[in-house]
Coordinates of C-alpha atoms in Angstrom, one line a residue:
Chain U
M1 CA 4.7 -30.9 24.4
P2 CA 4.6 -26.8 23.0
E3 CA 3.5 -25.0 26.1
G4 CA 3.1 -21.7 24.0
T5 CA 3.9 -18.8 25.9
G6 CA 6.1 -19.5 29.1
A7 CA 4.5 -19.7 32.3
L8 CA 5.9 -18.6 35.1
R9 CA 5.5 -21.0 37.7
E10 CA 4.9 -20.7 41.3
V11 CA 4.6 -22.7 43.8
L12 CA 3.0 -21.6 47.2
P13 CA 4.3 -22.1 50.0
K14 CA 3.7 -24.4 52.2
Q15 CA 0.7 -23.7 55.2
G16 CA 2.1 -25.3 57.6
T17 CA 1.4 -28.2 60.6
R18 CA -1.0 -25.9 62.2
G19 CA -3.9 -27.7 61.3
E20 CA -7.0 -26.6 64.1
H21 CA -5.9 -23.1 63.2
R22 CA -6.2 -23.0 59.6
Q23 CA -9.2 -25.3 59.9
A24 CA -11.0 -22.9 61.9
Q25 CA -10.5 -19.7 59.8
P26 CA -10.5 -21.5 56.7
A27 CA -10.7 -17.8 54.0
R28 CA -9.4 -15.2 55.8
P29 CA -5.8 -14.7 56.9
G30 CA -5.9 -13.3 59.8
P31 CA -4.0 -10.7 61.7
H32 CA -0.9 -13.6 62.7
S33 CA -0.7 -15.5 60.0
R34 CA 2.7 -15.7 58.5
P35 CA 3.3 -13.2 55.5
F36 CA 3.5 -14.2 52.1
S37 CA 6.8 -14.4 50.6
P38 CA 6.3 -14.5 46.3
F39 CA 9.9 -16.0 46.2
A40 CA 9.7 -18.9 49.1
G41 CA 8.7 -22.2 47.1
Q42 CA 9.5 -20.6 43.7
L43 CA 11.2 -23.4 41.5
S44 CA 11.6 -22.9 37.9
V45 CA 11.0 -19.5 35.9
E46 CA 11.0 -20.0 32.3
D47 CA 10.3 -17.0 30.0
T48 CA 11.3 -18.5 25.9
A49 CA 9.6 -16.6 23.8
A50 CA 6.7 -17.8 21.4
M51 CA 5.4 -18.0 17.9
V52 CA 4.7 -14.1 16.9
L53 CA 1.0 -14.2 14.7
C54 CA 1.5 -12.4 11.6
K55 CA -0.5 -9.2 12.5
P56 CA -4.3 -8.1 11.6
K57 CA -4.2 -6.1 7.9
I58 CA -6.1 -2.8 8.1
L59 CA -6.6 -2.4 4.1
P60 CA -6.4 0.6 2.4
L61 CA -8.8 1.6 0.6
K62 CA -8.1 3.1 -3.5
S63 CA -8.8 6.0 -4.8
V64 CA -11.5 7.6 -7.3
S65 CA -8.4 7.5 -9.8
L66 CA -7.3 4.3 -8.9
E67 CA -11.0 3.0 -9.2
K68 CA -11.4 4.2 -12.7
L69 CA -7.8 2.6 -13.9
E70 CA -8.9 -0.5 -13.1
M71 CA -12.6 0.1 -14.6
L72 CA -10.5 1.2 -17.7
Q73 CA -8.2 -1.7 -17.8
R74 CA -10.6 -4.5 -17.1
A75 CA -12.6 -3.4 -20.4
A76 CA -9.2 -3.4 -22.3
L77 CA -9.6 -6.8 -21.1
D78 CA -12.4 -8.1 -21.6
A79 CA -12.7 -6.0 -25.2
A80 CA -9.4 -7.8 -26.3
Q81 CA -11.1 -10.8 -25.2
A82 CA -13.7 -10.3 -27.1
S83 CA -11.6 -9.8 -30.3
E84 CA -9.6 -12.5 -29.6
A85 CA -12.7 -15.1 -28.9
A86 CA -13.8 -14.2 -32.3
P87 CA -11.1 -14.4 -35.0
P88 CA -10.4 -18.4 -34.0
P89 CA -13.4 -19.1 -34.7
S90 CA -13.4 -18.9 -38.2
A91 CA -9.7 -19.5 -38.3
G92 CA -11.7 -22.8 -36.9
A93 CA -13.7 -23.5 -39.2
A94 CA -12.2 -23.3 -42.7
P95 CA -9.2 -26.0 -42.4
P96 CA -11.6 -29.0 -41.8
R97 CA -13.4 -27.7 -45.2
Q98 CA -10.9 -29.4 -46.3
Chain Z
I1 CA -19.6 21.4 -37.2
Q2 CA -16.6 22.0 -35.5
A3 CA -18.3 22.0 -32.5
A4 CA -20.0 19.1 -32.9
W5 CA -16.0 18.0 -33.1
N6 CA -14.9 19.3 -30.8
L7 CA -17.4 17.8 -28.7
K8 CA -17.8 14.4 -29.6
T9 CA -13.5 14.3 -28.8
R10 CA -13.9 15.6 -24.9
A11 CA -16.3 13.3 -24.4
L12 CA -14.3 10.9 -25.4
T13 CA -11.5 12.2 -24.4
E14 CA -13.1 12.5 -20.8
M15 CA -14.8 8.3 -20.8
V16 CA -10.9 7.6 -20.6
Y17 CA -9.4 9.9 -18.4
V18 CA -7.2 9.8 -15.0
D19 CA -5.6 12.8 -14.1
E20 CA -2.6 12.7 -14.4
I21 CA -1.3 13.7 -11.7
D22 CA -2.0 11.0 -9.5
L23 CA -1.2 8.4 -12.8
D24 CA 1.9 7.5 -11.9
Q25 CA 2.8 3.9 -13.3
E26 CA 6.4 3.2 -13.3
G27 CA 7.6 0.3 -15.9
I28 CA 10.5 -2.6 -13.8
A29 CA 12.9 -0.6 -16.7
E30 CA 12.8 2.4 -15.4
I31 CA 12.9 1.7 -11.7
L32 CA 16.2 -0.8 -11.9
L33 CA 17.9 1.5 -14.4
D34 CA 17.9 4.8 -13.3
E35 CA 19.7 7.2 -14.5
N36 CA 18.6 10.5 -12.5
A37 CA 20.1 9.4 -9.3
I38 CA 22.4 12.2 -8.0
A39 CA 24.8 10.6 -5.4
Q40 CA 26.0 7.1 -5.1
V41 CA 24.1 7.2 -1.7
A42 CA 21.1 8.9 -0.6
R43 CA 21.7 10.9 3.4
P44 CA 19.2 9.4 5.1
G45 CA 16.1 11.3 5.3
T46 CA 16.5 13.0 1.5
S47 CA 15.4 9.9 -0.4
L48 CA 12.1 8.1 -0.9
K49 CA 13.8 5.0 -2.1
L50 CA 15.3 4.1 1.3
P51 CA 12.6 3.7 4.0
G52 CA 12.8 6.5 7.0
T53 CA 16.6 5.9 9.2
G54 CA 13.4 5.7 12.4
Q55 CA 12.8 9.5 12.5
G56 CA 9.5 8.1 11.6
G57 CA 7.9 7.5 15.1
G58 CA 5.2 5.4 14.1
P59 CA 4.4 1.9 15.4
S60 CA 6.5 -0.5 14.1
P61 CA 6.1 -3.8 12.6
A62 CA 5.6 -5.4 15.2
V63 CA 2.7 -3.8 15.3
R64 CA 1.7 -2.9 11.7
P65 CA 2.3 -4.4 8.8
V66 CA 5.0 -3.4 6.1
T67 CA 4.9 -4.2 2.5
Q68 CA 8.2 -4.7 0.5
S69 CA 10.1 -2.3 1.1
G70 CA 10.2 -2.0 4.3
R71 CA 7.2 0.8 4.6
P72 CA 4.5 0.6 6.7
I73 CA 1.1 0.1 4.6
T74 CA -0.7 3.2 3.8
G75 CA -4.4 3.6 4.8
F76 CA -4.7 5.2 1.4
V77 CA -3.3 3.2 -2.2
R78 CA -3.6 5.4 -5.0
P79 CA -2.2 5.1 -8.8
S80 CA 1.5 6.1 -7.4
T81 CA 2.1 4.9 -4.5
Q82 CA 5.0 3.1 -4.6
S83 CA 5.3 -0.2 -3.2
G84 CA 9.2 0.1 -2.9
R85 CA 12.3 0.1 -5.3
P86 CA 13.2 -3.5 -5.8
S87 CA 17.0 -3.6 -5.1
T88 CA 17.4 -7.0 -7.4
M89 CA 15.4 -7.8 -10.9
E90 CA 14.2 -11.3 -8.9
Q91 CA 12.2 -8.6 -6.7
A92 CA 11.1 -6.4 -9.1
I93 CA 9.4 -9.2 -11.5
R94 CA 7.7 -10.5 -8.5
T95 CA 7.0 -6.9 -7.2
P96 CA 2.8 -6.5 -8.6
R97 CA 3.3 -3.2 -10.6
T98 CA -0.1 -3.4 -12.3
A99 CA -3.8 -2.4 -10.0
L100 CA -5.7 -5.0 -10.7
T101 CA -3.9 -8.3 -11.3
A102 CA -0.3 -8.8 -9.4
R103 CA 2.0 -9.3 -12.4
P104 CA 4.4 -6.5 -13.2
I105 CA 4.0 -4.4 -15.7
T106 CA 7.9 -4.7 -17.6
S107 CA 8.1 -1.4 -19.7
A108 CA 6.7 2.5 -18.7
S109 CA 4.1 1.4 -22.2
G110 CA 2.4 -1.4 -19.9
G111 CA 0.9 0.3 -17.3
Y112 CA -0.7 3.1 -20.5
V113 CA -1.1 0.6 -23.1
R114 CA -4.4 -0.5 -22.1
P115 CA -6.1 2.4 -21.6
G116 CA -4.7 3.4 -25.3
T117 CA -6.7 0.5 -26.3
A118 CA -9.7 2.3 -24.7
S119 CA -10.0 3.4 -29.1
M120 CA -11.5 -0.2 -29.0
I121 CA -13.7 0.0 -26.5
T122 CA -14.8 3.4 -27.6
N123 CA -15.5 3.2 -31.5
P124 CA -15.1 -0.2 -32.5
D125 CA -15.6 0.2 -36.4
G126 CA -12.5 1.8 -35.9
P127 CA -10.5 5.1 -34.8
F128 CA -12.9 8.8 -34.2
I129 CA -9.7 10.6 -35.3
N130 CA -7.1 9.5 -37.7
L131 CA -4.0 10.8 -36.1
S132 CA -2.0 10.0 -39.4
R133 CA -4.0 12.1 -41.8
L134 CA -3.9 14.7 -39.6
N135 CA -2.1 18.0 -39.7
L136 CA -0.8 19.3 -36.9
T137 CA 0.2 22.6 -38.1
K138 CA -2.5 23.8 -39.2
Y139 CA -5.1 23.3 -35.9
A140 CA -1.7 23.9 -33.7
Q141 CA -3.0 27.8 -35.0
K142 CA -7.3 27.3 -33.4
P143 CA -6.5 27.5 -29.9
K144 CA -9.8 26.1 -28.9
L145 CA -9.9 22.5 -31.6
A146 CA -6.2 22.7 -30.4
K147 CA -6.7 21.6 -26.9
A148 CA -9.5 19.4 -27.3
L149 CA -7.2 17.2 -29.8
F150 CA -4.3 17.1 -27.5
E151 CA -5.7 16.0 -24.5
Y152 CA -7.7 13.4 -27.0
I153 CA -4.8 12.1 -28.1
F154 CA -2.8 12.6 -24.8
H155 CA -5.8 10.8 -23.3
H156 CA -7.4 8.5 -25.8
E157 CA -4.7 8.0 -28.0
N158 CA -1.4 7.2 -25.7
D159 CA 0.5 8.7 -28.6
I160 CA 2.4 11.2 -26.8
K161 CA 4.9 11.7 -29.6
N162 CA 2.2 12.7 -32.2
A163 CA 1.0 14.9 -28.8
L164 CA 4.4 16.7 -28.3
D165 CA 4.6 18.0 -31.4
L166 CA 0.9 19.1 -31.5
A167 CA 2.3 20.9 -28.2
A168 CA 5.3 22.3 -29.6
L169 CA 3.7 23.9 -32.9
A170 CA 0.8 26.1 -30.1
T171 CA 3.4 26.9 -27.9
E172 CA 5.7 28.4 -31.3
Y173 CA 1.8 29.1 -32.6
A174 CA 0.8 31.1 -28.9
Q175 CA 4.5 33.2 -29.2
F176 CA 5.1 31.1 -25.5
K177 CA 3.0 32.9 -23.8
D178 CA 0.5 30.1 -22.9
W179 CA 1.2 28.3 -19.3
W180 CA -1.3 25.8 -20.6
W181 CA 0.8 24.6 -23.3
K182 CA 3.9 24.6 -21.5
V183 CA 2.4 22.2 -18.9
Q184 CA 1.2 20.4 -21.4
I185 CA 4.3 19.8 -23.1
G186 CA 5.9 18.9 -20.0
K187 CA 3.4 16.0 -19.4
C188 CA 4.6 14.9 -22.1
Y189 CA 8.1 14.9 -21.7
Y190 CA 7.5 13.6 -17.9
R191 CA 5.6 10.1 -20.4
L192 CA 8.6 10.3 -21.7
G193 CA 11.1 10.1 -19.0
L194 CA 12.5 13.3 -19.5
Y195 CA 12.5 14.8 -16.6
R196 CA 14.9 18.1 -16.9
E197 CA 12.8 19.4 -19.3
A198 CA 9.7 18.9 -18.7
E199 CA 10.9 20.4 -15.1
K200 CA 12.4 23.8 -17.3
Q201 CA 8.8 24.1 -18.7
F202 CA 6.7 23.7 -15.4
M203 CA 8.9 26.2 -13.7
S204 CA 8.5 28.9 -17.2
A205 CA 4.4 27.9 -16.7
L206 CA 4.7 28.8 -13.5
K207 CA 6.8 32.3 -13.5
Q208 CA 4.1 33.1 -16.1
Q209 CA 0.8 31.5 -14.1
D210 CA 1.1 30.2 -10.7
M211 CA -1.5 27.4 -10.7
V212 CA -2.0 24.3 -8.4
D213 CA -1.9 22.2 -10.8
T214 CA 1.3 23.2 -12.7
F215 CA 2.7 23.1 -8.3
L216 CA 1.5 19.6 -8.5
Y217 CA 2.9 18.4 -12.2
L218 CA 6.1 19.8 -11.3
A219 CA 6.5 18.0 -7.2
K220 CA 5.5 14.7 -9.1
V221 CA 9.0 15.4 -11.8
Y222 CA 11.2 15.6 -8.4
L223 CA 9.7 13.0 -6.5
R224 CA 10.6 10.7 -9.6
L225 CA 13.6 12.3 -9.6
D226 CA 14.2 11.1 -6.0
Q227 CA 14.2 14.5 -4.6
P228 CA 11.6 14.3 -1.9
V229 CA 13.2 17.4 -0.1
T230 CA 12.4 19.6 -3.5
A231 CA 9.3 18.6 -3.1
L232 CA 8.6 19.4 -0.3
N233 CA 10.5 22.9 -0.4
L234 CA 7.7 23.3 -3.3
F235 CA 4.8 22.4 -1.5
K236 CA 5.4 25.0 1.2
Q237 CA 6.4 27.3 -1.8
G238 CA 3.3 26.7 -3.3
L239 CA 1.1 27.4 0.3
E240 CA 2.7 30.4 0.8
R241 CA 1.2 31.1 -2.9
F242 CA -2.0 29.3 -2.4
P243 CA -3.2 28.9 1.2
G244 CA -5.0 26.3 2.6
E245 CA -4.9 24.7 -0.8
V246 CA -5.9 21.0 0.2
T247 CA -4.5 19.5 -2.4
L248 CA -1.1 20.8 -1.9
I249 CA -1.2 19.8 1.8
C250 CA -1.8 16.4 0.8
G251 CA 0.9 16.4 -1.2
I252 CA 2.8 17.2 1.7
A253 CA 1.7 15.0 4.1
R254 CA 2.3 11.6 1.2
I255 CA 5.9 13.0 0.9
Y256 CA 6.2 12.3 4.4
E257 CA 4.5 8.6 4.4
E258 CA 6.9 8.0 2.2
M259 CA 9.5 8.7 3.9
N260 CA 7.6 7.0 6.8
N261 CA 7.7 9.8 8.3
I262 CA 4.4 9.0 9.7
S263 CA 4.4 11.6 12.8
S264 CA 4.7 14.3 10.5
A265 CA 2.4 12.7 7.9
A266 CA -0.2 12.3 10.3
E267 CA 0.4 16.4 11.6
Y268 CA -0.1 17.3 8.1
Y269 CA -3.1 14.9 7.5
K270 CA -4.5 16.6 10.1
E271 CA -4.2 20.2 8.5
V272 CA -5.1 18.8 5.3
L273 CA -8.8 17.3 7.4
K274 CA -9.1 21.2 9.4
Q275 CA -9.5 22.6 5.9
D276 CA -11.2 19.8 4.6
N277 CA -13.1 17.5 7.3
T278 CA -13.6 15.1 4.2
H279 CA -10.6 14.5 2.4
V280 CA -11.5 10.2 2.3
E281 CA -6.8 9.9 1.9
A282 CA -6.5 12.1 5.4
I283 CA -9.9 10.1 7.4
A284 CA -8.5 6.8 6.1
C285 CA -4.5 7.2 7.0
I286 CA -5.4 9.1 10.0
G287 CA -7.9 6.2 11.0
S288 CA -5.3 3.1 10.1
N289 CA -2.8 5.2 12.6
H290 CA -4.3 5.6 15.6
F291 CA -5.4 2.3 14.6
Y292 CA -1.9 0.7 15.0
S293 CA -1.2 2.5 17.7
D294 CA -3.6 0.9 19.8
Q295 CA -6.1 3.4 19.6
P296 CA -8.7 1.2 17.0
E297 CA -11.8 3.2 19.0
I298 CA -10.1 6.4 17.7
A299 CA -9.8 4.3 14.3
L300 CA -13.4 3.1 14.4
R301 CA -14.7 6.9 14.8
F302 CA -12.5 7.7 11.7
Y303 CA -13.7 5.0 9.7
R304 CA -17.3 6.2 10.6
R305 CA -16.9 9.0 9.3
L306 CA -16.4 7.2 6.1
L307 CA -19.4 5.3 6.4
Q308 CA -21.5 8.3 6.4
M309 CA -19.8 10.3 3.7
G310 CA -21.0 7.9 2.2
V311 CA -17.6 5.3 1.1
Y312 CA -19.4 2.1 0.7
N313 CA -16.4 -0.5 -1.1
C314 CA -15.7 -3.9 0.5
Q315 CA -11.6 -2.6 2.6
L316 CA -14.0 0.2 4.3
F317 CA -16.2 -2.6 6.8
N318 CA -12.9 -4.9 7.1
N319 CA -11.8 -1.6 8.9
L320 CA -14.6 -0.9 10.7
G321 CA -14.9 -4.7 11.7
L322 CA -11.5 -5.0 13.5
C323 CA -11.9 -1.2 14.9
C324 CA -14.8 -2.7 16.3
F325 CA -13.8 -5.6 17.7
Y326 CA -10.3 -4.2 18.7
A327 CA -13.0 -2.0 20.4
Q328 CA -14.8 -4.7 21.9
Q329 CA -17.9 -3.8 20.8
Y330 CA -18.1 -6.8 20.0
D331 CA -21.8 -6.8 18.5
M332 CA -20.8 -4.6 15.0
T333 CA -18.1 -6.9 14.5
L334 CA -19.1 -10.1 12.3
S335 CA -22.4 -7.8 10.6
S336 CA -19.3 -5.4 9.5
F337 CA -17.5 -8.5 8.4
E338 CA -20.6 -10.3 6.1
R339 CA -21.0 -6.6 4.9
A340 CA -17.2 -6.5 4.0
L341 CA -17.4 -10.1 2.0
F342 CA -21.1 -9.7 0.5
L343 CA -19.0 -5.9 -1.2
A344 CA -15.7 -8.3 -1.8
E345 CA -15.1 -7.1 -5.7
N346 CA -12.4 -10.1 -6.6
E347 CA -10.4 -12.8 -4.7
E348 CA -7.8 -10.2 -3.1
E349 CA -10.0 -8.9 -1.3
T350 CA -12.1 -12.1 -0.3
A351 CA -8.6 -13.4 1.0
D352 CA -8.1 -10.2 3.3
V353 CA -11.1 -10.2 5.1
W354 CA -11.1 -13.8 5.3
Y355 CA -7.5 -12.9 6.6
N356 CA -8.9 -10.7 9.3
L357 CA -11.4 -13.2 10.5
G358 CA -9.3 -15.5 11.0
H359 CA -7.5 -12.6 13.5
V360 CA -10.9 -12.0 15.2
A361 CA -11.5 -15.5 15.9
V362 CA -7.6 -16.1 17.8
G363 CA -9.1 -12.9 19.8
I364 CA -11.9 -15.0 21.5
G365 CA -9.8 -18.2 21.6
D366 CA -12.3 -20.2 18.6
L367 CA -8.7 -21.8 17.2
N368 CA -10.9 -24.2 14.8
L369 CA -12.6 -21.1 13.0
A370 CA -9.4 -19.4 12.8
Y371 CA -8.3 -22.5 11.0
Q372 CA -10.9 -21.8 8.9
C373 CA -11.1 -18.9 8.4
F374 CA -7.3 -18.9 7.5
K375 CA -7.4 -21.8 5.4
L376 CA -9.5 -20.0 3.5
T377 CA -7.3 -16.6 3.4
L378 CA -5.3 -18.9 1.5
V379 CA -7.9 -20.6 -1.0
N380 CA -9.4 -17.4 -2.2
N381 CA -5.8 -16.1 -2.4
N382 CA -2.5 -18.4 -2.6
N383 CA -0.1 -16.5 -2.1
Y384 CA -1.6 -15.3 0.8
A385 CA 1.9 -15.3 3.1
E386 CA 0.5 -14.0 6.6
A387 CA -1.4 -16.7 6.3
Y388 CA 0.7 -19.2 6.0
N389 CA 2.5 -17.6 9.4
N390 CA -0.7 -18.0 11.4
L391 CA -1.3 -21.7 10.4
A392 CA 1.5 -22.6 11.1
V393 CA 1.7 -21.0 14.5
L394 CA -1.8 -23.2 14.5
E395 CA -0.2 -26.0 13.7
M396 CA 2.5 -25.5 16.0
R397 CA 0.3 -25.4 18.9
K398 CA -1.4 -28.3 18.0
G399 CA 1.9 -30.1 17.9
H400 CA 2.2 -31.0 14.2
T401 CA 6.1 -29.4 13.9
E402 CA 6.5 -31.1 10.2
Q403 CA 3.8 -29.3 8.5
A404 CA 4.4 -25.7 10.6
R405 CA 8.0 -26.4 9.0
A406 CA 6.3 -26.2 5.8
L407 CA 3.6 -23.6 6.5
L408 CA 7.1 -21.2 7.7
Q409 CA 8.7 -22.0 4.9
T410 CA 6.4 -21.0 2.3
A411 CA 5.6 -18.2 3.9
S412 CA 9.1 -17.3 4.8
S413 CA 9.9 -17.3 0.3
L414 CA 6.3 -15.4 -0.4
A415 CA 7.8 -12.9 2.4
P416 CA 11.0 -12.6 2.9
H417 CA 10.8 -8.8 3.7
M418 CA 8.8 -9.6 7.1
Y419 CA 10.3 -10.8 10.4
E420 CA 7.5 -13.2 11.4
P421 CA 8.5 -16.0 9.5
H422 CA 11.6 -16.1 10.0
F423 CA 11.4 -16.0 13.9
N424 CA 9.2 -18.7 13.7
V425 CA 11.2 -20.9 12.2
A426 CA 14.3 -19.8 14.1
I427 CA 11.2 -20.5 17.5
L428 CA 10.6 -23.9 16.4
S429 CA 14.2 -24.8 15.0
E430 CA 15.3 -23.8 18.9
K431 CA 13.1 -26.2 20.2
V432 CA 13.8 -29.5 18.0
G433 CA 16.9 -28.7 18.9
D434 CA 18.5 -27.4 15.3
L435 CA 20.8 -24.5 17.0
Q436 CA 22.2 -23.8 13.4
R437 CA 19.0 -23.8 11.2
S438 CA 17.7 -21.2 13.8
Y439 CA 20.3 -18.8 14.2
T440 CA 20.8 -17.8 10.6
A441 CA 16.3 -18.0 10.6
A442 CA 17.2 -15.0 13.0
Q443 CA 19.1 -13.2 11.5
K444 CA 17.2 -12.9 9.0
S445 CA 14.4 -12.2 10.9
E446 CA 16.6 -9.4 12.4
E447 CA 17.9 -8.2 9.2
A448 CA 13.7 -7.5 8.5
F449 CA 12.9 -6.2 12.1
P450 CA 16.0 -5.2 13.2
G451 CA 14.5 -4.0 16.1
H452 CA 12.3 -7.4 18.0
V453 CA 13.7 -7.7 21.2
D454 CA 12.8 -11.7 21.1
T455 CA 15.0 -12.6 18.2
Q456 CA 17.9 -10.6 20.1
Q457 CA 17.5 -12.4 22.9
L458 CA 17.0 -15.8 20.5
M459 CA 20.5 -15.1 19.1
K460 CA 21.6 -14.3 22.9
Q461 CA 21.2 -17.0 23.7
L462 CA 21.6 -19.7 20.7
K463 CA 25.4 -16.8 20.6
E464 CA 25.9 -18.9 24.3
H465 CA 25.3 -21.8 23.5
F466 CA 27.8 -22.1 20.3
A467 CA 30.3 -20.3 23.1
M468 CA 30.3 -22.9 24.5
L469 CA 30.8 -25.8 22.3

């Protein structure tokens, strides 16, 4: 199954057979403990590329001219639509009379 | 009665007046059949048609979304912001050209016809001035009336030919000593597409009288002739005569931005702010540059300044929300986005806000919310390529490979200039084992964004694979 980002899997080195000693000092790495070597138990390194998301979009602000232009275009569209709506009802009324 | 006529004319013009300096809509025919190109292939850094060759120094497409032409999205959009020169007819038709809708206008008159129907809006009973019955010679001899009449014809009626006739007569009458008429003739030539003639007129007007506007118009001509370096030199000349003039400095910054030289553009926008620290365009552009340079807190400061100045629209609140989130000011984020949604004027703006909310959701780890947000984006705008891409990534996480593939296909066909869908198709195909498809997709991704390290690694891997076979 797709596991997303490649994870570096490390297996920690085995703690060894000195069980009693370890149990006496469970948490503290004492001065006599073995030095931690990061690659000791490493089984595999996977670095698969992950799918990328598209980036968040900062929206550009509009200039005053652009806003006025949009407003004019909208007004013209409305005016055009209004004038289109007026003739068809009158044209539609004529034929049914025959 | 003449005064009343004058006043009415000027009032009608003012209703539909859009500053010619800003207005710059190009039809498809003009873009594709450009006769003004001097050389077949422009040297890098000297043309507006080719995005800059890496002299930008700005954030890469890995961090900053790009528009169709390959330029990064800017912080500010004007009527003349070029969305790029499409190379094929198909792309040209797809490019949104009008301010309102995404449908392209097909000829130079397309955008202007609508303002020309302004007379329908202002005078439902018929035109105020009947142009065909006008005796232009008579009016040309009365300079005050002539000027008002010219502006009316030019802006309100949009009848460039008549306007040009009037202007020519008036110039003659003024014995070629009036710089104003020369500028107006230049504007008419510009609209008619006669750029070299327009240039001559503006230069002659400049010799007579230095005016900032003339510099701006002349620079527009040079930009239309695709000579950005000439325009830059012109602006610098203008700055010598008008030191500190904000519009000239802003012009320089815009040109650098168009040429993809973001660092110089940012420098000049900062100069603008030194002169005028309420300049919205400069603040918006610098803010977006900082956001994409991984400095959201500074971007936040800039956008808050805009808020202080009274800018109150959907885009600003969206940007504030994004900056707050990435600057880790989580208290303000959601309320900004709520405000943005409330202020959205049309579906495209709503879609943009939902898209960014989806990003916020991904950031907090709520993938269900992210899924819903991206779906809402698509509800508002069915052609939102980025939302398709991100939905595909989410579907992959759930393991729905086929759905992801379908979504990615939609995304890549809607937006072939974006590298993300192609790259994701490559990854997906490679996982499934379809190496051929993966390779072709990776090639497309490399075309769109040559500097992407992951794509290059993937291609290397695939090449090794193929070499082994």
